[in-house]
Short mmCIF file of C-alpha atoms and ligand atoms in Angstrom, two decimals:
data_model
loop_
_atom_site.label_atom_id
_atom_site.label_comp_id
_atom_site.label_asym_id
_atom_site.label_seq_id
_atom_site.Cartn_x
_atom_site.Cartn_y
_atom_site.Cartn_z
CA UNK A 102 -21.09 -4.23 5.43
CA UNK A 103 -24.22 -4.56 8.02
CA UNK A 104 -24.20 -3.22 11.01
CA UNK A 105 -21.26 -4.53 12.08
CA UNK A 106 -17.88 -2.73 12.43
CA UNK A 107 -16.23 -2.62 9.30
CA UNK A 108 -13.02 -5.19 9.03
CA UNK A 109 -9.37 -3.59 7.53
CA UNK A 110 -6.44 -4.66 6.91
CA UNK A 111 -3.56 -2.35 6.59
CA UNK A 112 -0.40 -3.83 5.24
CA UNK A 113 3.00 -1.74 5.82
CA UNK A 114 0.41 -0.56 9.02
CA UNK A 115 4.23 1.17 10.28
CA UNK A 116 5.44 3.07 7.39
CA UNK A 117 4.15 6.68 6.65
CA UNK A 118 1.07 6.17 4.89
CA UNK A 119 -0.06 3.30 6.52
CA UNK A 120 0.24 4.55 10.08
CA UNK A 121 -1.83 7.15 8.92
CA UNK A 122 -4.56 5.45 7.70
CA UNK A 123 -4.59 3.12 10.76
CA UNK A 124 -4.82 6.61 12.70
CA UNK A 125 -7.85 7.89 10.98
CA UNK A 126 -9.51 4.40 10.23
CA UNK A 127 -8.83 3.50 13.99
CA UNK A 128 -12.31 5.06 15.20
CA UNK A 129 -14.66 3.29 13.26
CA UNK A 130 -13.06 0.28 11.90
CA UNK A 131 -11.49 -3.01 13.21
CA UNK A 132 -7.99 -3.36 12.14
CA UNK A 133 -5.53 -5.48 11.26
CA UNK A 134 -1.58 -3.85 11.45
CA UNK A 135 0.29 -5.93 9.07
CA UNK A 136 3.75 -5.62 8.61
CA UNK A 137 7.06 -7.11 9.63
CA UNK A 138 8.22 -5.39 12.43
CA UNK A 139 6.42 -6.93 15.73
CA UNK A 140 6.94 -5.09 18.14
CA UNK A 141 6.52 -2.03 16.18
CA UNK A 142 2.59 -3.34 15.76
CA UNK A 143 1.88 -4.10 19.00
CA UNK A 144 3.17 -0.89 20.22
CA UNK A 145 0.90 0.60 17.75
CA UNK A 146 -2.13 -2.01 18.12
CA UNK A 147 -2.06 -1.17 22.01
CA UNK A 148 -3.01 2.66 21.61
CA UNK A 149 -5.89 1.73 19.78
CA UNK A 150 -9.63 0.97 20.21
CA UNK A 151 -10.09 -2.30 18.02
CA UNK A 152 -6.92 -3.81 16.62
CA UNK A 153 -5.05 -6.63 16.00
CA UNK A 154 -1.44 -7.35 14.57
CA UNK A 155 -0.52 -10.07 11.81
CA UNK A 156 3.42 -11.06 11.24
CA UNK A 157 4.52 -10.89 7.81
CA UNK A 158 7.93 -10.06 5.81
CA UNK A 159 7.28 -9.95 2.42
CA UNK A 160 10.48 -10.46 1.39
CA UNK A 161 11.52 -13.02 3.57
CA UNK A 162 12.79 -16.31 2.82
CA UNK A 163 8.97 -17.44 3.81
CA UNK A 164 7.47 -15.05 1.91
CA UNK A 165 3.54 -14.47 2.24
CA UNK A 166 1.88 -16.66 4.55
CA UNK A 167 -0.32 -19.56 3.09
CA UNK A 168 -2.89 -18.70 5.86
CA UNK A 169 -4.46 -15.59 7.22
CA UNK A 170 -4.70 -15.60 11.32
CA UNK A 171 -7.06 -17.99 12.23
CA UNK A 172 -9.13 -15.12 14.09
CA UNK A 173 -9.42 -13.07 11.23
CA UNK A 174 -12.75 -13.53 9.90
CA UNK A 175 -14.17 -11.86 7.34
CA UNK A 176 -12.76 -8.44 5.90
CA UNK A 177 -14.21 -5.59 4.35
CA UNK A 178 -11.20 -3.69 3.12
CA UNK A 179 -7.51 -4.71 2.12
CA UNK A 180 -5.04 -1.61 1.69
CA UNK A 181 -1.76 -2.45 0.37
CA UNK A 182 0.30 0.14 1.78
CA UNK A 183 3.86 -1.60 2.30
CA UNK A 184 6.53 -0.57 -0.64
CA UNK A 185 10.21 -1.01 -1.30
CA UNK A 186 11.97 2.13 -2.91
CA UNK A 187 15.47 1.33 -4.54
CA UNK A 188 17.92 3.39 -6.39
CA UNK A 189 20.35 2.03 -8.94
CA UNK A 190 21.68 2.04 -12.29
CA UNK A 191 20.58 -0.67 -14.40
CA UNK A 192 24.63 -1.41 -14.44
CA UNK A 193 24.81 -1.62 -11.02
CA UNK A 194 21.53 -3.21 -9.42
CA UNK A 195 22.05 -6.80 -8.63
CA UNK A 196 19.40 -9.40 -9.22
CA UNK A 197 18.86 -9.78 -5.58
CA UNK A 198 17.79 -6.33 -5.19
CA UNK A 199 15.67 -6.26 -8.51
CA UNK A 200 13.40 -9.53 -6.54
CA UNK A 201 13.49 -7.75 -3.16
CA UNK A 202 11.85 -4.64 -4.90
CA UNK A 203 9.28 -7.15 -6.69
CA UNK A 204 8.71 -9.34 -3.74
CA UNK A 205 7.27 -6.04 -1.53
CA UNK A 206 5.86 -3.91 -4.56
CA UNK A 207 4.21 -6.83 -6.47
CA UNK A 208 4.24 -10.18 -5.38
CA UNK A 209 3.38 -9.17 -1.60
CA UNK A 210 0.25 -7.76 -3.29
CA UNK A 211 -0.55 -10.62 -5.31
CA UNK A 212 0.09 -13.12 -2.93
CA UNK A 213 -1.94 -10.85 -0.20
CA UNK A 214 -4.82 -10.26 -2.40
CA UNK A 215 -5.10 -14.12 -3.29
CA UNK A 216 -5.51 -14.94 -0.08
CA UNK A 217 -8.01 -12.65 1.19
CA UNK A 218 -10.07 -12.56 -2.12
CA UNK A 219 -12.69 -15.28 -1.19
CA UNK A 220 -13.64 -13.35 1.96
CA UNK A 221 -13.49 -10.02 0.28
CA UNK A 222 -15.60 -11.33 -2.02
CA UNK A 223 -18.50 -12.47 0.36
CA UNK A 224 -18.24 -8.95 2.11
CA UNK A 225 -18.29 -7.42 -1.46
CA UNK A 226 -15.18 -5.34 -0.01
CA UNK A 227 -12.46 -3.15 -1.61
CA UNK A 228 -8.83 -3.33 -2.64
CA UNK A 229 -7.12 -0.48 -2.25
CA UNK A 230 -3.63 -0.37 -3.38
CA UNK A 231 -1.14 2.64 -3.28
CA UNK A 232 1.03 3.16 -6.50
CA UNK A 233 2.50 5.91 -7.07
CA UNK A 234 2.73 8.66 -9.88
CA UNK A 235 6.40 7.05 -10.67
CA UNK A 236 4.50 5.26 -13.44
CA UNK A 237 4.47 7.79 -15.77
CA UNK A 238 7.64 8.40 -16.53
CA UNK A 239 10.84 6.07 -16.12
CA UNK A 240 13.46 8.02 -14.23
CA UNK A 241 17.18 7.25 -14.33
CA UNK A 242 18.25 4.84 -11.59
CA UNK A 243 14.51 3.52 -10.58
CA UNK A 244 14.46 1.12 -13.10
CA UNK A 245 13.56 -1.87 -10.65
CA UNK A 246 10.73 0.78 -8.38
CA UNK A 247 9.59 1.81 -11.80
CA UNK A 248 8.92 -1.52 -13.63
CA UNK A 249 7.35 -3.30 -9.87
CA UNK A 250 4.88 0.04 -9.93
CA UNK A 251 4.03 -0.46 -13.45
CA UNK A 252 3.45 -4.28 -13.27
CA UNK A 253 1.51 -3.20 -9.97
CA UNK A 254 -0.44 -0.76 -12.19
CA UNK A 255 -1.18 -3.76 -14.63
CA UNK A 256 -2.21 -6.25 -11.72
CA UNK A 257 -4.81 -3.68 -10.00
CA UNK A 258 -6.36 -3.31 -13.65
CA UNK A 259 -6.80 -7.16 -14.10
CA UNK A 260 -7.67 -7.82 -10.92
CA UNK A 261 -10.39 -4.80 -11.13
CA UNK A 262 -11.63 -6.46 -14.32
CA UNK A 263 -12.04 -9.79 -13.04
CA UNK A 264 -14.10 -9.12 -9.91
CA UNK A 265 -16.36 -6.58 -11.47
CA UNK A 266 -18.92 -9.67 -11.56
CA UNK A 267 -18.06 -10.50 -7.91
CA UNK A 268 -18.70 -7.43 -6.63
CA UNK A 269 -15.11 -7.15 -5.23
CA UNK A 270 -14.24 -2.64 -5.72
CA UNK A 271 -10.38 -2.51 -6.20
CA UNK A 272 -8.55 1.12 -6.91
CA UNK A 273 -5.33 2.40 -7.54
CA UNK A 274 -4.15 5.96 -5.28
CA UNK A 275 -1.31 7.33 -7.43
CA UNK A 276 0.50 9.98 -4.89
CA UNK A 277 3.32 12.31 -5.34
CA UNK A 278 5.88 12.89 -2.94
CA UNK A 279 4.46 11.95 0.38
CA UNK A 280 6.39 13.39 3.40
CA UNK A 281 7.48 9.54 4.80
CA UNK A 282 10.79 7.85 5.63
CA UNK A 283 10.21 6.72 1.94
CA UNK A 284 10.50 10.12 0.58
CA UNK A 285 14.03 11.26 2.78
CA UNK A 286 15.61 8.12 1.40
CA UNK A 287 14.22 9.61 -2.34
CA UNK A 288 16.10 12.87 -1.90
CA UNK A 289 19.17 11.82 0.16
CA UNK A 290 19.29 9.50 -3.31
CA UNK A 291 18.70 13.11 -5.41
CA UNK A 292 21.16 14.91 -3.06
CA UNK A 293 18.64 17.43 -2.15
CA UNK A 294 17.01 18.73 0.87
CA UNK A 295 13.86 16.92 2.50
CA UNK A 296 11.24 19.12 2.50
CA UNK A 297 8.15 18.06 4.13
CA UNK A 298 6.07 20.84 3.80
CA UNK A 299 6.59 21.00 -0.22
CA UNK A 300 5.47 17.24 -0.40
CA UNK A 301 1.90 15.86 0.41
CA UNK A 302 0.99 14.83 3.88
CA UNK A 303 0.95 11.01 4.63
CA UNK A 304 -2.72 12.28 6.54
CA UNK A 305 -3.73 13.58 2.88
CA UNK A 306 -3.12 9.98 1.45
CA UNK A 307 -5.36 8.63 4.08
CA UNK A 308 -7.95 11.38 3.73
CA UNK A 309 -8.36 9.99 -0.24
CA UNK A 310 -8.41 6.67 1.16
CA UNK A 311 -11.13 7.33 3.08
CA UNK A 312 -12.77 9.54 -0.15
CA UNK A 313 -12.33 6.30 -1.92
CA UNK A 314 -14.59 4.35 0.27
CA UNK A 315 -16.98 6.45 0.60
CA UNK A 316 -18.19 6.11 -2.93
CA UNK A 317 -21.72 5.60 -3.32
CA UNK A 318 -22.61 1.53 -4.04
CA UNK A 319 -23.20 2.55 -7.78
CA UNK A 320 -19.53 4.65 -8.13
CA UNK A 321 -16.08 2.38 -8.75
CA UNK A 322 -13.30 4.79 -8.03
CA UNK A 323 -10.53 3.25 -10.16
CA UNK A 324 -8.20 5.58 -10.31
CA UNK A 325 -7.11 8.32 -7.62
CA UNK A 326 -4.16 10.80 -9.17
CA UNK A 327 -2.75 13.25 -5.98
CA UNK A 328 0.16 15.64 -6.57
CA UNK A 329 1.19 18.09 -4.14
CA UNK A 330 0.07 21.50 -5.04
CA UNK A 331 3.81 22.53 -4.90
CA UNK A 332 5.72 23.38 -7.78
CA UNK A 333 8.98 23.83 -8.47
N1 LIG B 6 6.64 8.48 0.12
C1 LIG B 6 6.39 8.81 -1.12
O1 LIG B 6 6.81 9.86 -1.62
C2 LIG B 6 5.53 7.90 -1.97
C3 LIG B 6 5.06 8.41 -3.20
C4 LIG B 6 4.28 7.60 -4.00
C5 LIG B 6 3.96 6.33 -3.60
N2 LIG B 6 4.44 5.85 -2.41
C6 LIG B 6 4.09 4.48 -2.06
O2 LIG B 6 3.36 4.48 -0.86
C7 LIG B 6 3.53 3.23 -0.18
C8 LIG B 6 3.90 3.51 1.27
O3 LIG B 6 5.13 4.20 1.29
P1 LIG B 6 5.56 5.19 2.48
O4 LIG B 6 5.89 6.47 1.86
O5 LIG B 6 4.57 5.11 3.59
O6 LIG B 6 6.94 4.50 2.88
P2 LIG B 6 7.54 4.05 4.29
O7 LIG B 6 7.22 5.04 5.34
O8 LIG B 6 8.96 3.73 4.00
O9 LIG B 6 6.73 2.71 4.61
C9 LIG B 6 6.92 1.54 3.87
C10 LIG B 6 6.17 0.42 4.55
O10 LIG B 6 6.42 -0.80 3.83
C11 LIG B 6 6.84 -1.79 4.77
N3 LIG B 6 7.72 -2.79 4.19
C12 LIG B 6 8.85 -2.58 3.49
N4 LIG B 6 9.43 -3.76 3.17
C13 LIG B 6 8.63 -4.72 3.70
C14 LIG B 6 8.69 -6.14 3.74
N5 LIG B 6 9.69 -6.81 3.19
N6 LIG B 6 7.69 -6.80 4.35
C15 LIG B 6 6.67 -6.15 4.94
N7 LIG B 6 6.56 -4.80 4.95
C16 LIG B 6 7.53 -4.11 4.34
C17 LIG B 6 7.59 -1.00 5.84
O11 LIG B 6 7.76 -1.78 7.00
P3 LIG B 6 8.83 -1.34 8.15
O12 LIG B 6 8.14 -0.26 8.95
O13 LIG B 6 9.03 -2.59 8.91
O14 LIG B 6 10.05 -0.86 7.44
C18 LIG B 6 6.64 0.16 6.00
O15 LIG B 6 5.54 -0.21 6.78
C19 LIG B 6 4.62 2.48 -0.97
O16 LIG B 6 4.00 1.56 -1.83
C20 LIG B 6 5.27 3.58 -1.78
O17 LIG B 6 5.85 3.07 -2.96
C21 LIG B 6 5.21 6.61 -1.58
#
């Protein structure tokens, strides 16, 4: 990465995880909040050091953008942190809803990664994506966040295979609960309680984040599993 400050770009920079990683990536990296909510990043991007915002609704009629800002430049780390949670019977999810849950969980990422892969490949960078633990099991009514995680799984893999040779690092971060907006739509879905200090911490999510990148040049962290020490 040279001497230069490092390059990030944090997409769903407003949601739980993602604000957290912006807060403790803020100090020593340049960032870039993306997300869909404008004023929301600039509110954010104005309380910090180094940081920029970049427009996008990933399931908008748009979708992804064919360009990256022009003052971009080159970047050292993508981190998919955006998701769409939705809960639904098979019976009763409509088509609509299956794509808006693909076009956030999966296609956001694909179409994301595409376009920053040349430059993430001249930085030799990392992909960082956040799944979740969701993929082990297929719970009743999360057939549509289910299936987008486990395609998501699938994508990371490939996409880990194929730029092995370019030098590109990409890893999945499975969490647990994660005390976010995310998480009190989960349970108000359950009908039980939200109950923050049972789940992880969106700062713990960051902290592995951060563990991630740290590996040593010869270390490819593919996988990161993190369940909250809680038990039922
Ligand atoms: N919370 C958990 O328990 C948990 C557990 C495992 C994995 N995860 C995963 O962690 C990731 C982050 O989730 P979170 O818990 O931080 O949830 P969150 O607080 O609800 O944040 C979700 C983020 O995704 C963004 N987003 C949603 N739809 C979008 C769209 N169409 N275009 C652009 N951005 C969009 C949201 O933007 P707005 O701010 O504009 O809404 C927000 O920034 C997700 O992939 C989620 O599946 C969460």
């Amino acid at each position: 990465m040279g001497g230069r400050r490092p390059v990030a770009v944090v997409v769903g920079a407003t949601g739980g995880i993602g604000r957290a990683v912006v807060e403790l990536f803020a100090r020593d990296h340049t960032l870039w909040l993306a997300g869909r909510d404008e004023t929301a990043l600039k509110t954010m991007a104005s309380t910090l050091p180094e940081a920029f915002c970049w427009q996008l609704d990933l399931s908008g009629d748009e979708g992804v953008p064919l360009e990256p800002p022009q003052d971009l430049g080159e970047v050292d780390v993508l981190l998919h942190c955006a998701g769409a949670f939705e809960q639904g019977t098979v019976l009763d999810m409509s088509e609509r809803r299956w794509r808006e849950v693909f076009a956030v969980n999966l296609f956001g990422v694909v179409e994301l990664t595409r376009l920053l892969l040349p430059g993430l490949r001249r930085t030799r960078g990392r992909v960082i994506v956040v799944n979740s633990t969701v993929v082990t099991r297929s719970p009743a009514g999360r057939s549509a966040y289910a299936a987008s995680k486990q395609a998501l799984r699938v994508f990371t893999e490939a996409l880990h295979q194929e730029e092995l040779n370019h030098g590109v690092r990409v890893t999945s971060i499975y969490p647990g609960r994660v005390a976010t907006e995310m998480q009190r739509t989960v349970r108000r879905r359950e009908g039980g309680p939200f109950e923050p200090e049972r789940y992880l911490a969106p700062a713990t999510v960051a902290k592995a984040v951060r563990a991630v990148l740290a590996a040593p040049a010869d270390a490819h962290l593919t996988e990161f599993v993190l369940e909250p020490t809680w038990r039922r």
